[in-house]
Amino acid sequence: MQGGQASPDHIRVHDYTSFVPGFSSPKADLENSFLAIVNDANADSLNVVIDSVDTLVSDLESDSKAYKLLCLLFKVITSRSQGGVLILHSLPCTILDMVTQATFSSSLAHVIAHPPELLSHLSSIYMTKYDPSSPNEKFWSLFIPFSRRTYEADKLVYSADGSGSNGGAWCEHWVRGNKVLHREFVLELVIRTEGRRRTIERSLEGWKNDHPTNITNLESLKDLWAYKQLQERPSNDDAAQHLTTFNLNLTPSQEKSRAEVPLPYAHPSQGKSDSATGPSTSTILYDPDSADDIDDDDPDEDLDI
């Protein structure tokens, strides 16, 4: 893509899908062919998209050759007067970790697509939600290792509650009375910079059909955000409680009502006698036996209350 524009006049597509190692004739020289295309591009700024790196590694049949070719392409692109961008699309492959490190590029952005079911699972099982307005270390400590285990994400997608497709969650919405289906993804954005202080910034965005969107706008996660808003929204009772002042003094009617409540440890007969005769002195009833005597000489004197 020349000049950073998306118009057809500035886009050049080079198709190598017919190249199959061991079967193509004549044998294509991918390294020199790629470098010649980039060097011959008449543009001060150049954006190069390779789709995909895992196929390139398979065609070159060597991890070192593929990595060396990408390094040369990146050097040629960035040496132009107005610079350029190298965009690599890839499924999981052997050199993916190498091209996503700051040693490959001092300014690197890594975009990873995830199924929306992943966020729903973390919310329901671990009670952890993504909050765009806060760092939320707990969420990232769960999300990063879980998302890297692709087999776990596949189990969520192909489960009974999953979308059943690794191409994103199918969602529907109505436009002028017509039902329209679209796909949704969750995109993890990782920006790495290398300098005096290496930094890594992470965030989540949404992808709907063919354009990015805020993650809170995804239809597949609307229940997640609706539940969060319901928790954060104060109820009318809570608002009234904040405006209520406390008065600990009882009115005469409240004191009378409290006095009429029987004590839980009072005997029924005792409550009746107290209300009829008024307050009386306390009496302890005790029937001693010989085992309770303290003084054998005069047992009754010790127990006379």
CSV table of N, CA and C in Angstrom, one decimal, residues 236-246:
chain,number,residue,atom,x,y,z
A,236,ASN,N,-33.1,4.4,44.7
A,236,ASN,CA,-33.8,5.5,45.4
A,236,ASN,C,-33.7,5.4,46.9
A,237,ASP,N,-33.7,4.2,47.4
A,237,ASP,CA,-33.6,4.0,48.9
A,237,ASP,C,-32.2,4.4,49.4
A,238,ASP,N,-31.2,4.0,48.6
A,238,ASP,CA,-29.8,4.4,49.0
A,238,ASP,C,-29.7,5.9,49.0
A,239,ALA,N,-30.2,6.6,48.0
A,239,ALA,CA,-30.1,8.0,47.9
A,239,ALA,C,-30.8,8.7,49.1
A,240,ALA,N,-32.0,8.2,49.4
A,240,ALA,CA,-32.8,8.7,50.6
A,240,ALA,C,-32.0,8.5,51.9
A,241,GLN,N,-31.4,7.3,52.0
A,241,GLN,CA,-30.7,7.0,53.2
A,241,GLN,C,-29.5,8.0,53.4
A,242,HIS,N,-28.8,8.4,52.3
A,242,HIS,CA,-27.7,9.3,52.5
A,242,HIS,C,-28.2,10.7,53.0
A,243,LEU,N,-29.5,11.0,52.8
A,243,LEU,CA,-30.0,12.3,53.2
A,243,LEU,C,-30.8,12.2,54.5
A,244,THR,N,-30.8,11.1,55.1
A,244,THR,CA,-31.6,10.9,56.4
A,244,THR,C,-30.6,11.1,57.6
A,245,THR,N,-31.1,11.9,58.5
A,245,THR,CA,-30.4,12.1,59.8
A,245,THR,C,-30.9,11.2,60.8
A,246,PHE,N,-30.0,10.8,61.7
A,246,PHE,CA,-30.4,9.8,62.8
A,246,PHE,C,-30.8,10.5,64.1
